[in-house]
Short mmCIF file of C-alpha atoms in Angstrom, two decimals:
data_model
loop_
_atom_site.label_atom_id
_atom_site.label_comp_id
_atom_site.label_asym_id
_atom_site.label_seq_id
_atom_site.Cartn_x
_atom_site.Cartn_y
_atom_site.Cartn_z
CA MET A 287 -12.76 -1.85 -7.42
CA ILE A 288 -10.56 -4.71 -5.40
CA ARG A 289 -8.58 -3.61 -2.65
CA PRO A 290 -4.76 -5.33 -2.01
CA ILE A 291 -4.94 -7.05 1.25
CA PRO A 292 -2.15 -6.77 3.41
CA VAL A 293 -0.73 -10.22 4.55
CA ALA A 294 2.04 -9.54 7.10
CA ILE A 295 4.18 -6.22 7.04
CA SER A 296 7.33 -5.85 8.71
CA ALA A 297 9.97 -2.85 9.00
CA ARG A 298 11.68 -3.27 5.45
CA ILE A 299 9.21 -5.73 3.94
CA ALA A 300 4.99 -5.68 2.82
CA ALA A 301 3.92 -8.60 1.37
CA ILE A 302 0.45 -7.84 0.12
CA ARG A 303 -1.88 -10.15 -1.80
CA LEU A 304 -3.36 -9.03 -5.17
CA PRO A 305 -6.78 -10.81 -5.32
CA VAL A 306 -6.98 -10.88 -9.14
CA PRO A 307 -10.23 -13.01 -9.33
CA GLY A 308 -9.06 -16.39 -10.61
CA ALA A 309 -5.23 -15.53 -10.05
CA LEU A 310 -3.74 -18.64 -8.10
CA TYR A 311 0.03 -18.46 -7.36
CA HIS A 312 0.46 -16.22 -10.37
CA LEU A 313 -1.39 -13.39 -11.57
CA PRO A 314 -2.72 -14.08 -15.41
CA GLN A 315 -0.98 -10.82 -16.25
CA MET A 316 1.62 -8.82 -14.90
CA LEU A 317 0.75 -5.79 -13.18
CA SER A 318 2.38 -2.56 -12.82
CA TRP A 319 3.06 -1.12 -9.86
CA ARG A 320 4.42 2.53 -7.95
CA LEU A 321 4.96 2.75 -4.70
CA THR A 322 5.36 5.70 -2.84
CA GLN A 323 6.50 7.06 0.21
CA ILE A 324 4.46 9.48 2.51
CA ALA A 325 6.43 12.40 3.56
CA GLY A 326 9.61 11.15 2.80
CA ASP A 327 12.86 11.62 0.31
CA LEU A 328 13.19 8.81 -1.45
CA PRO A 329 11.76 9.03 -5.53
CA PRO A 330 8.68 6.56 -6.19
CA ARG A 331 9.45 3.21 -7.31
CA GLU A 332 7.60 1.34 -10.24
CA GLY A 333 7.61 -2.30 -11.03
CA LEU A 334 5.40 -5.29 -12.24
CA ALA A 335 4.06 -8.07 -10.12
CA ASP A 336 3.39 -11.42 -11.57
CA ARG A 337 2.64 -13.14 -8.17
CA VAL A 338 -0.51 -12.73 -6.00
CA VAL A 339 1.38 -12.34 -3.36
CA THR A 340 3.79 -9.46 -3.90
CA LEU A 341 6.65 -8.70 -1.39
CA PHE A 342 8.09 -4.69 -1.25
CA HIS A 343 11.35 -5.09 -0.04
CA ASP A 344 13.76 -2.76 1.17
CA LEU A 345 11.39 -0.56 3.11
CA SER A 346 12.10 2.08 5.35
CA PRO A 347 10.85 0.97 8.99
CA ALA A 348 7.97 3.84 10.45
CA SER A 349 6.56 4.61 7.72
CA VAL A 350 3.56 5.21 5.67
CA TYR A 351 3.80 3.83 1.69
CA ARG A 352 0.53 4.63 -0.89
CA LEU A 353 0.72 1.40 -3.14
CA GLU A 354 -0.82 1.90 -6.42
CA ILE A 355 -1.35 -1.09 -8.50
CA ASP A 356 -3.08 -1.16 -12.49
CA GLY A 357 -6.54 -2.05 -11.52
CA LEU A 358 -6.58 -2.19 -7.93
CA GLU A 359 -7.84 0.37 -5.64
CA PRO A 360 -4.88 2.43 -3.99
CA PHE A 361 -3.71 1.25 -0.88
CA GLN A 362 -1.59 2.54 2.31
CA PHE A 363 0.11 0.97 4.49
CA ARG A 364 2.53 1.52 7.73
CA THR A 365 5.80 -0.43 8.16
CA ALA A 366 6.77 -1.77 11.77
CA PRO A 367 9.13 0.10 13.92
CA CYS A 368 12.77 -0.65 14.10
CA ALA A 369 14.76 -0.12 17.38
CA GLY A 370 17.84 -0.36 15.77
CA LEU A 371 19.56 -2.37 13.17
CA VAL A 372 23.37 -4.50 14.20
CA ASP A 373 25.25 -5.29 11.35
CA ALA A 374 26.82 -9.04 11.92
CA VAL A 375 30.03 -9.13 9.59
CA ALA A 376 31.47 -5.89 11.81
CA PHE A 377 31.33 -8.83 14.50
CA GLY A 378 34.22 -10.85 12.52
CA LEU A 379 32.14 -13.10 10.48
CA ILE A 380 34.13 -15.38 7.90
CA GLU A 381 32.70 -15.68 4.50
CA GLY A 382 33.22 -18.14 2.03
CA ALA A 383 34.24 -21.23 4.17
CA ALA A 384 33.81 -25.20 3.01
CA PRO A 385 31.00 -26.87 4.48
CA ASP A 386 33.35 -29.08 6.71
CA ASP A 387 35.10 -26.30 8.07
CA LEU A 388 34.36 -26.69 11.43
CA ASP A 389 36.33 -24.47 12.76
CA THR A 390 34.95 -21.29 11.24
CA ALA A 391 31.15 -22.39 11.70
CA SER A 392 32.40 -22.15 14.98
CA ARG A 393 33.68 -19.02 14.71
CA ASN A 394 31.02 -17.39 13.19
CA ALA A 395 28.21 -18.89 15.65
CA SER A 396 30.45 -17.15 18.06
CA ALA A 397 30.46 -13.76 16.40
CA LEU A 398 27.22 -14.48 15.52
CA ALA A 399 25.81 -14.62 18.79
CA ALA A 400 27.93 -11.87 20.10
CA ALA A 401 26.28 -9.86 17.16
CA LEU A 402 22.71 -10.85 18.51
CA ALA A 403 23.72 -10.08 22.26
CA THR A 404 23.87 -6.60 20.83
CA VAL A 405 20.53 -6.02 19.27
CA PRO A 406 18.05 -3.95 21.43
CA SER A 407 14.32 -4.98 22.14
CA GLY A 408 12.63 -4.83 18.11
CA GLY A 409 15.78 -4.33 16.76
CA THR A 410 17.07 -6.37 13.47
CA LEU A 411 20.50 -8.34 13.07
CA ARG A 412 21.39 -8.03 9.25
CA ILE A 413 23.33 -10.68 7.31
CA GLU A 414 24.88 -9.10 4.30
CA PRO A 415 25.88 -10.51 0.93
CA GLY A 416 28.16 -13.96 1.14
CA GLU A 417 28.26 -17.67 2.07
CA TRP A 418 28.36 -17.74 6.18
CA ILE A 419 28.65 -20.92 7.51
CA THR A 420 27.82 -21.47 10.94
CA MET A 421 26.93 -23.70 13.88
CA PRO A 422 23.10 -23.65 14.85
CA LEU A 423 21.87 -20.22 15.37
CA ARG A 424 19.54 -19.78 18.19
CA LEU A 425 17.23 -16.55 18.21
CA GLY A 426 15.34 -15.08 20.94
CA GLY A 427 12.27 -12.66 20.84
CA HIS A 428 11.40 -9.69 20.14
CA ILE A 429 14.25 -9.39 17.09
CA THR A 430 14.02 -9.79 13.23
CA LEU A 431 17.16 -11.65 11.43
CA HIS A 432 17.09 -10.23 8.43
CA LEU A 433 18.98 -11.80 5.64
CA ALA A 434 20.12 -9.38 2.13
CA ARG A 435 19.52 -10.34 -1.36
CA ASN A 436 22.37 -12.89 -1.95
CA ALA A 437 23.43 -13.53 1.60
CA VAL A 438 23.45 -17.55 2.47
CA LEU A 439 23.91 -18.48 5.85
CA ARG A 440 24.93 -22.15 5.42
CA ALA A 441 24.68 -25.65 7.88
CA PRO A 442 28.07 -27.29 8.18
CA SER A 443 27.88 -30.67 6.41
CA LEU A 444 29.79 -32.59 9.47
CA ARG A 445 27.70 -33.04 12.52
CA ALA A 446 30.60 -32.93 15.30
CA GLY A 447 30.27 -30.57 17.95
CA TRP A 448 26.25 -29.91 16.73
CA PRO A 449 24.01 -29.55 19.89
CA ILE A 450 21.78 -31.56 20.66
CA LEU A 451 18.22 -31.00 21.44
CA PRO A 452 16.65 -32.99 24.32
CA ALA A 453 13.47 -34.93 24.28
CA ARG A 454 11.81 -32.91 27.31
CA GLY A 455 13.14 -29.27 28.68
CA SER A 456 13.21 -28.98 32.79
CA LEU A 457 9.88 -28.17 32.88
CA GLY A 458 8.52 -32.27 30.45
CA ARG A 459 7.80 -30.41 27.89
CA MET A 460 8.77 -31.73 24.68
CA LEU A 461 11.90 -30.29 22.41
CA GLY A 462 13.43 -32.40 20.32
CA SER A 463 10.80 -34.44 18.61
CA TRP A 464 10.78 -37.49 16.19
CA GLU A 465 7.41 -37.91 13.56
CA GLY A 466 5.37 -37.19 16.63
CA MET A 467 7.29 -38.04 19.99
CA PRO A 468 9.57 -36.94 22.18
CA ASP A 469 13.33 -37.80 20.80
CA ALA A 470 16.09 -36.09 20.99
CA CYS A 471 17.37 -34.43 17.74
CA PHE A 472 20.30 -32.03 16.36
CA ALA A 473 19.56 -28.49 16.51
CA ALA A 474 18.33 -27.57 13.44
CA PRO A 475 20.77 -24.55 11.45
CA VAL A 476 18.34 -21.94 12.71
CA HIS A 477 15.73 -22.44 15.65
CA ALA A 478 14.03 -20.28 18.16
CA MET A 479 12.52 -21.58 21.50
CA GLU A 480 9.34 -19.95 23.54
CA ALA A 481 10.33 -17.19 22.10
CA ARG A 482 7.60 -13.93 21.02
CA ASN A 483 7.25 -11.24 19.04
CA LEU A 484 10.77 -12.82 16.33
CA VAL A 485 10.76 -12.27 12.20
CA ILE A 486 13.29 -14.32 9.92
CA GLU A 487 13.15 -12.61 6.55
CA GLY A 488 15.09 -11.19 3.57
CA ARG A 489 15.82 -12.23 -0.36
CA GLY A 490 18.49 -14.80 1.21
CA THR A 491 18.70 -17.89 1.72
CA ILE A 492 19.27 -20.55 4.87
CA ASP A 493 20.87 -23.34 3.14
CA GLY A 494 20.65 -26.63 5.49
CA SER A 495 23.43 -28.19 3.82
CA GLY A 496 21.63 -32.05 3.80
CA ALA A 497 23.13 -33.12 0.06
CA GLU A 498 26.81 -32.23 1.37
CA GLY A 499 26.28 -34.47 4.46
CA ASP A 500 25.48 -37.47 5.09
CA TRP A 501 22.18 -36.73 6.69
CA TRP A 502 20.15 -38.01 3.76
CA THR A 503 21.77 -41.47 4.22
CA TRP A 504 20.47 -42.42 7.87
CA PRO A 505 16.12 -41.22 7.46
CA LYS A 506 15.28 -43.17 10.45
CA GLU A 507 18.20 -44.15 12.18
CA THR A 508 19.51 -42.04 15.27
CA ARG A 509 23.42 -41.56 15.08
CA ASP A 510 25.37 -39.90 17.87
CA GLY A 511 22.67 -40.04 20.05
CA ALA A 512 20.24 -37.94 18.06
CA ARG A 513 17.65 -37.59 15.32
CA ARG A 514 18.50 -35.84 12.15
CA PRO A 515 17.97 -31.81 12.73
CA ARG A 516 15.49 -29.58 10.88
CA GLY A 517 16.32 -26.84 8.60
CA LEU A 518 14.36 -23.72 11.07
CA HIS A 519 12.24 -25.23 13.98
CA LEU A 520 10.47 -23.12 16.16
CA ILE A 521 9.10 -24.05 19.40
CA GLY A 522 6.41 -23.13 21.50
CA CYS A 523 7.07 -19.81 19.70
CA GLU A 524 4.43 -17.12 19.75
CA ASN A 525 3.73 -14.31 16.60
CA VAL A 526 6.64 -15.43 14.38
CA THR A 527 6.65 -13.84 10.60
CA LEU A 528 8.60 -15.49 7.88
CA LEU A 529 9.17 -13.85 5.16
CA GLY A 530 10.68 -13.55 1.82
CA PHE A 531 13.76 -15.80 1.93
CA THR A 532 14.53 -18.99 0.53
CA ILE A 533 14.77 -22.34 2.47
CA ARG A 534 16.88 -25.60 1.34
CA ASN A 535 18.57 -28.60 1.39
CA ALA A 536 17.41 -29.42 5.06
CA ALA A 537 18.46 -32.65 6.71
CA SER A 538 14.98 -33.73 7.62
CA TRP A 539 11.68 -31.53 7.55
CA THR A 540 12.61 -28.27 6.15
CA ILE A 541 10.11 -25.21 8.53
CA HIS A 542 8.86 -27.37 11.68
CA PRO A 543 6.64 -24.97 13.83
CA GLN A 544 6.19 -27.34 16.91
CA GLY A 545 3.54 -26.07 19.49
CA CYS A 546 3.56 -22.62 18.28
CA SER A 547 0.74 -19.26 17.88
CA ASN A 548 0.37 -16.98 15.58
CA ILE A 549 2.67 -17.96 12.91
CA VAL A 550 2.58 -15.91 9.40
CA ALA A 551 5.05 -17.30 6.51
CA ALA A 552 4.18 -15.62 3.25
CA GLY A 553 6.38 -15.41 -0.23
CA LEU A 554 8.97 -18.17 0.75
CA VAL A 555 10.82 -20.09 -1.64
CA ILE A 556 11.19 -23.75 0.04
CA GLU A 557 13.43 -26.43 -2.44
CA ALA A 558 14.83 -29.95 -1.45
CA PRO A 559 15.85 -32.38 -4.06
CA HIS A 560 13.07 -34.75 -5.14
CA ASP A 561 14.36 -37.56 -4.09
CA SER A 562 15.82 -36.83 -0.32
CA PRO A 563 13.94 -38.48 2.16
CA ASN A 564 11.38 -37.37 4.09
CA THR A 565 12.37 -33.25 3.36
CA ASP A 566 9.39 -32.02 4.00
CA GLY A 567 8.42 -28.11 3.34
CA LEU A 568 6.51 -26.69 6.09
CA ASN A 569 5.11 -28.76 9.30
CA PRO A 570 2.81 -27.27 11.42
CA GLU A 571 2.57 -29.53 14.55
CA GLY A 572 0.36 -28.84 17.54
CA CYS A 573 -0.29 -25.10 16.60
CA THR A 574 -3.37 -22.52 16.41
CA ASP A 575 -3.66 -20.31 13.98
CA VAL A 576 -0.73 -20.52 10.96
CA ARG A 577 -1.09 -18.79 8.03
CA LEU A 578 0.69 -20.05 4.73
CA GLU A 579 0.65 -17.84 1.46
CA GLY A 580 2.52 -16.90 -1.48
CA ILE A 581 5.17 -19.89 -1.05
CA ARG A 582 6.64 -22.24 -3.38
CA PHE A 583 7.58 -25.91 -2.57
CA SER A 584 9.71 -28.36 -4.35
CA VAL A 585 10.64 -30.53 -2.42
CA GLY A 586 11.34 -34.78 -1.65
CA ASP A 587 8.29 -35.24 0.63
CA ASP A 588 4.79 -33.30 1.31
CA CYS A 589 4.87 -29.54 0.48
CA ILE A 590 2.87 -29.15 3.51
CA ALA A 591 2.11 -31.11 5.90
CA ILE A 592 -0.13 -30.59 9.12
CA LYS A 593 0.28 -32.51 12.17
CA ALA A 594 -0.90 -33.00 15.90
CA GLY A 595 1.79 -35.23 17.57
CA LYS A 596 1.61 -39.12 17.69
CA ARG A 597 -0.01 -41.30 20.73
CA GLY A 598 3.00 -43.12 22.19
CA PRO A 599 2.55 -47.10 21.67
CA ASN A 600 1.98 -47.70 25.13
CA GLY A 601 -0.64 -44.51 25.02
CA GLU A 602 1.55 -41.72 26.00
CA ALA A 603 -0.36 -38.66 25.42
CA ASP A 604 1.13 -35.84 28.23
CA HIS A 605 2.86 -34.11 24.70
CA LEU A 606 0.26 -34.09 22.09
CA ARG A 607 -1.43 -30.92 21.55
CA GLY A 608 -4.22 -30.23 18.84
CA THR A 609 -3.64 -27.74 15.78
CA ARG A 610 -6.09 -25.83 14.68
CA ASN A 611 -7.20 -23.02 12.09
CA VAL A 612 -4.77 -23.42 9.53
CA GLU A 613 -4.87 -21.23 6.52
CA VAL A 614 -2.90 -21.88 2.84
CA ARG A 615 -3.68 -19.40 0.00
CA HIS A 616 -2.24 -18.88 -3.32
CA CYS A 617 0.76 -21.23 -2.87
CA ARG A 618 1.69 -23.65 -5.40
CA MET A 619 3.51 -27.12 -4.49
CA GLU A 620 5.60 -28.57 -7.36
CA ARG A 621 6.00 -32.69 -6.87
CA GLY A 622 6.67 -33.99 -3.04
CA HIS A 623 4.60 -36.76 -2.43
CA GLY A 624 1.32 -34.73 -1.06
CA GLY A 625 0.12 -31.18 -1.53
CA VAL A 626 -1.06 -30.52 1.46
CA VAL A 627 -1.41 -33.69 4.05
CA ILE A 628 -3.18 -34.00 7.13
CA GLY A 629 -1.50 -36.59 9.50
CA SER A 630 -0.21 -38.84 9.90
CA GLU A 631 0.41 -37.76 13.19
CA MET A 632 -2.78 -36.34 14.61
CA SER A 633 -3.34 -37.93 17.79
CA GLY A 634 -3.76 -34.74 19.38
CA GLY A 635 -6.51 -33.65 16.52
CA VAL A 636 -6.55 -31.45 13.38
CA ALA A 637 -9.25 -28.75 13.13
CA SER A 638 -9.98 -26.24 10.88
CA VAL A 639 -7.80 -26.25 8.09
CA THR A 640 -8.57 -23.98 4.68
CA VAL A 641 -6.95 -24.36 1.50
CA GLU A 642 -7.71 -21.65 -1.33
CA ASP A 643 -6.69 -20.50 -5.17
CA CYS A 644 -2.96 -23.17 -5.15
CA GLU A 645 -1.62 -24.37 -7.85
CA MET A 646 -0.28 -27.77 -7.31
CA LYS A 647 2.01 -29.39 -10.53
CA GLY A 648 3.30 -32.92 -10.38
CA THR A 649 2.68 -33.68 -6.42
CA ASP A 650 1.89 -37.77 -5.80
CA ARG A 651 -1.09 -36.90 -4.33
CA GLY A 652 -3.17 -33.22 -3.81
CA LEU A 653 -5.24 -33.24 -0.77
CA ARG A 654 -4.22 -36.34 1.48
CA LEU A 655 -5.36 -37.58 5.16
CA LYS A 656 -3.67 -39.97 6.68
CA THR A 657 -4.41 -42.28 10.22
CA ARG A 658 -4.74 -44.99 11.32
CA ARG A 659 -6.19 -47.62 14.30
CA GLY A 660 -3.47 -47.06 17.27
CA ARG A 661 -3.47 -42.67 16.73
CA GLY A 662 -6.67 -41.92 18.62
CA GLY A 663 -7.52 -38.00 17.34
CA SER A 664 -9.72 -36.19 14.78
CA ILE A 665 -9.53 -34.80 12.01
CA THR A 666 -12.30 -32.09 11.32
CA GLY A 667 -13.63 -29.34 9.33
CA ILE A 668 -11.25 -29.31 6.40
CA THR A 669 -11.83 -27.49 2.93
CA MET A 670 -10.20 -26.78 -0.27
CA ARG A 671 -11.72 -23.97 -2.85
CA ARG A 672 -10.76 -23.74 -6.08
CA VAL A 673 -7.35 -25.90 -6.70
CA ARG A 674 -5.66 -26.39 -10.11
CA MET A 675 -4.06 -29.51 -9.83
CA ASP A 676 -1.75 -30.79 -12.96
CA GLY A 677 0.39 -34.56 -13.45
CA VAL A 678 -0.83 -35.01 -9.64
CA LEU A 679 -0.98 -38.91 -9.28
CA THR A 680 -4.29 -39.10 -7.07
CA ALA A 681 -6.43 -35.68 -6.49
CA LEU A 682 -8.23 -37.16 -3.42
CA SER A 683 -7.23 -39.10 -0.43
CA ALA A 684 -8.08 -40.29 3.05
CA ASN A 685 -6.27 -43.22 4.49
CA ALA A 686 -7.57 -44.78 7.69
CA HIS A 687 -5.54 -48.09 7.62
CA TYR A 688 -2.31 -46.45 6.50
CA HIS A 689 0.95 -48.59 7.23
CA CYS A 690 2.88 -46.57 9.04
CA ASP A 691 5.29 -47.52 12.03
CA SER A 692 6.51 -51.34 12.51
CA ASP A 693 3.16 -52.58 13.18
CA GLY A 694 1.53 -50.84 10.21
CA HIS A 695 1.25 -54.37 7.88
CA ASP A 696 -0.31 -55.93 11.31
CA GLU A 697 -3.68 -57.60 10.58
CA TRP A 698 -5.12 -55.32 13.66
CA VAL A 699 -4.47 -52.33 11.87
CA GLN A 700 -4.67 -53.27 8.08
CA SER A 701 -8.45 -55.40 8.87
CA ARG A 702 -11.37 -54.01 7.32
CA LYS A 703 -13.46 -56.32 9.70
CA PRO A 704 -14.95 -53.86 12.40
CA ALA A 705 -12.55 -53.24 15.99
CA ALA A 706 -13.50 -52.22 19.12
CA VAL A 707 -13.70 -48.11 19.35
CA ASP A 708 -11.43 -46.82 21.86
CA ASN A 709 -9.59 -43.50 22.47
CA ARG A 710 -6.89 -44.82 19.82
CA THR A 711 -9.15 -45.23 16.86
CA PRO A 712 -8.95 -42.11 15.04
CA ALA A 713 -11.88 -40.04 13.47
CA ILE A 714 -12.52 -38.50 10.29
CA ASP A 715 -15.22 -36.23 9.65
CA GLY A 716 -15.82 -33.08 7.26
CA ILE A 717 -14.20 -32.56 4.07
CA THR A 718 -15.35 -30.28 1.47
CA ILE A 719 -14.08 -29.78 -2.03
CA GLU A 720 -15.23 -27.83 -4.17
CA ASP A 721 -14.14 -25.78 -7.42
CA LEU A 722 -11.58 -28.13 -8.04
CA ASP A 723 -9.93 -28.45 -11.79
CA VAL A 724 -7.84 -31.64 -12.58
CA TYR A 725 -5.63 -31.82 -15.60
CA ASN A 726 -3.24 -35.40 -17.05
CA LEU A 727 -5.04 -37.44 -13.76
CA SER A 728 -3.32 -40.61 -13.52
CA HIS A 729 -4.80 -42.91 -10.61
CA ALA A 730 -8.48 -41.08 -9.14
CA ALA A 731 -10.17 -38.21 -8.40
CA GLY A 732 -10.66 -39.33 -4.97
CA VAL A 733 -10.25 -42.55 -2.60
CA PHE A 734 -11.17 -43.00 0.76
CA LEU A 735 -10.68 -45.78 2.57
CA GLY A 736 -12.27 -45.67 5.92
CA LEU A 737 -12.59 -48.29 8.88
CA PRO A 738 -15.60 -50.48 9.01
CA GLU A 739 -16.08 -49.43 12.99
CA ARG A 740 -15.75 -45.36 12.81
CA PRO A 741 -16.18 -44.76 8.84
CA ILE A 742 -15.13 -41.01 7.37
CA ARG A 743 -17.87 -39.21 7.48
CA ASN A 744 -19.48 -35.99 5.38
CA ILE A 745 -17.04 -35.88 2.18
CA VAL A 746 -18.59 -33.14 0.08
CA ILE A 747 -17.59 -32.82 -3.26
CA ARG A 748 -18.76 -29.71 -5.87
CA ARG A 749 -17.57 -28.97 -9.19
CA LEU A 750 -14.62 -31.23 -9.32
CA ARG A 751 -13.64 -31.17 -13.36
CA ILE A 752 -11.46 -33.59 -14.69
CA HIS A 753 -9.60 -32.00 -17.83
CA SER A 754 -7.61 -34.65 -18.80
CA LEU A 755 -5.86 -37.61 -18.41
CA ASP A 756 -2.36 -38.65 -18.30
CA PRO A 757 -2.22 -41.05 -21.27
CA ASP A 758 1.25 -42.53 -20.07
CA ALA A 759 0.21 -42.78 -16.48
CA THR A 760 0.11 -46.73 -15.37
CA ALA A 761 -2.10 -48.40 -12.81
CA GLN A 762 -0.87 -48.38 -8.94
CA PRO A 763 -2.16 -48.37 -5.74
CA PRO A 764 -3.19 -44.97 -4.87
CA ILE A 765 -3.13 -45.24 -1.03
CA MET A 766 -0.46 -47.17 0.78
CA ALA A 767 -2.48 -49.62 2.34
CA ASP A 768 -2.47 -53.43 2.73
CA ASP A 769 -4.18 -54.95 -0.12
CA ILE A 770 -5.09 -52.09 -2.41
CA ARG A 771 -5.59 -53.11 -6.23
CA PRO A 772 -4.16 -50.69 -8.47
CA ILE A 773 -5.56 -47.68 -10.01
CA LEU A 774 -5.68 -46.51 -13.23
CA HIS A 775 -7.96 -43.27 -14.53
CA GLU A 776 -10.69 -43.91 -12.27
CA THR A 777 -12.75 -41.41 -10.46
CA ILE A 778 -14.37 -41.54 -6.65
CA LEU A 779 -13.71 -44.64 -5.05
CA ALA A 780 -15.39 -44.60 -1.32
CA GLU A 781 -15.13 -47.53 1.10
CA HIS A 782 -16.76 -47.41 4.17
CA ALA A 783 -16.77 -43.68 3.55
CA ASP A 784 -19.65 -41.36 2.99
CA VAL A 785 -19.21 -39.06 -0.34
CA ASP A 786 -22.00 -36.64 -1.53
CA CYS A 787 -20.68 -35.65 -4.35
CA ASP A 788 -22.83 -32.81 -6.93
CA GLN A 789 -21.94 -35.40 -9.90
CA PRO A 790 -23.51 -39.24 -9.37
CA GLU A 791 -21.18 -39.69 -12.33
CA LEU A 792 -17.45 -39.67 -10.67
CA ARG A 793 -18.79 -41.91 -8.26
CA SER A 794 -17.50 -45.56 -8.94
CA MET A 795 -19.11 -48.49 -7.68
CA ASN A 796 -15.83 -50.20 -8.30
CA SER A 797 -13.73 -51.79 -4.90
CA ILE A 798 -10.86 -50.24 -3.48
CA SER A 799 -9.46 -53.60 -2.76
CA THR A 800 -8.30 -56.62 -3.33
CA SER A 801 -11.06 -59.14 -3.77
CA LEU A 802 -8.94 -61.22 -1.06
CA ARG A 803 -8.81 -58.25 2.18
CA ALA A 804 -12.39 -56.98 0.99
CA ALA A 805 -13.99 -60.73 2.01
CA SER A 806 -11.70 -60.93 5.07
#
């Protein structure tokens, strides 16, 4: 029999993977479950599971449970201990204020700070049901922030009085950042720096009030001396668990682990309007050992964007850190510019990324790699297996002529003639795609555009199945580079890229570039 797999277990929530063969985000059919506390006084609980990564809430700390699920092997697990539970409402939180009520936001921030100060190491701060507006909340380590069902922790819509993170800390480490470079930014509504053993969990919501303020009207600007805040910003943290909550309406990137290690996120809901600018879902940058499971994304930009910082215009690189060992499983990406994206900030290098058993619905691209001359760094060891894409414009893309930054359209970036190779020449080597099912394809199954001086190497595609084409699609350039021709209903196209496909008929002999650029 199949054995359930623990994804993350806190004191009060367990995220368990039900590895039913063929299941992606949802289970093919609902499964009955029964949860019994061993040596406990409470009666067994029963319910139905409809998702592969199922969360069990309202558990007792330091307790052993037995989980029985139809067709799966019985499974036992132990919840973590809790050193003490503190109720934030007891410290004078004020409920139900308007988003622009900065006075209440400041009062609630003071109440939350006072409550946090009383939580013992290994304890929990509980946010009760209700809508609580607060100025940005900074969390420390060895603590759990528990958002109860129907609890909403909301940022104010106005930025007056918001704390600002400087570009660098006292020891020179990058704190505030913007698109991979040190830069002052407003502190996120919930943020942590150098925290260890941090848990953020529950069935409540973090709301960044991006839709209520003016944040989305200046996506690339600086105002009041800072860039827009993230929704949840983790800087230099270790052993962080994110469980079950909803996070929405971030001013910019929604969840941004920066320079962190050992991050687990399971069962989250990450939301932003489809037209909100740069509201990426979850962007690990300069991180190692990241696991993302059972997350549903519906955002205004990339759903998952894996990054490693950006080399400065004068070669600045002291802030760069590589990203290694990222695992994405049983997630659902809806809308968004890309399902799983690597880059374009990848100067520190990205290695060992695995995407398995996921669903992508209506994203512009499925797996997307993007970089350009001047970035340097490498992308290696990228694997995607058992993924279903429906209504995705281009299923697979790797673009080494991405026209980002103010000089992105310059001839030295976009030229298809070989350039000199140096430490600012990016490298892409090692992309493996297996068992990909594509429905309602618009532009192309795969588009790979490498550099003539450093082509993309070792692209392996096995068992790619195109089930249907979108009859209403129109021809469009499938990647963001200059002089790319409009494409409609094509298969795999490659220039300066080595593609090994087990179905030769899928490899097109057509060019990606226009004849003008290709001949230049």
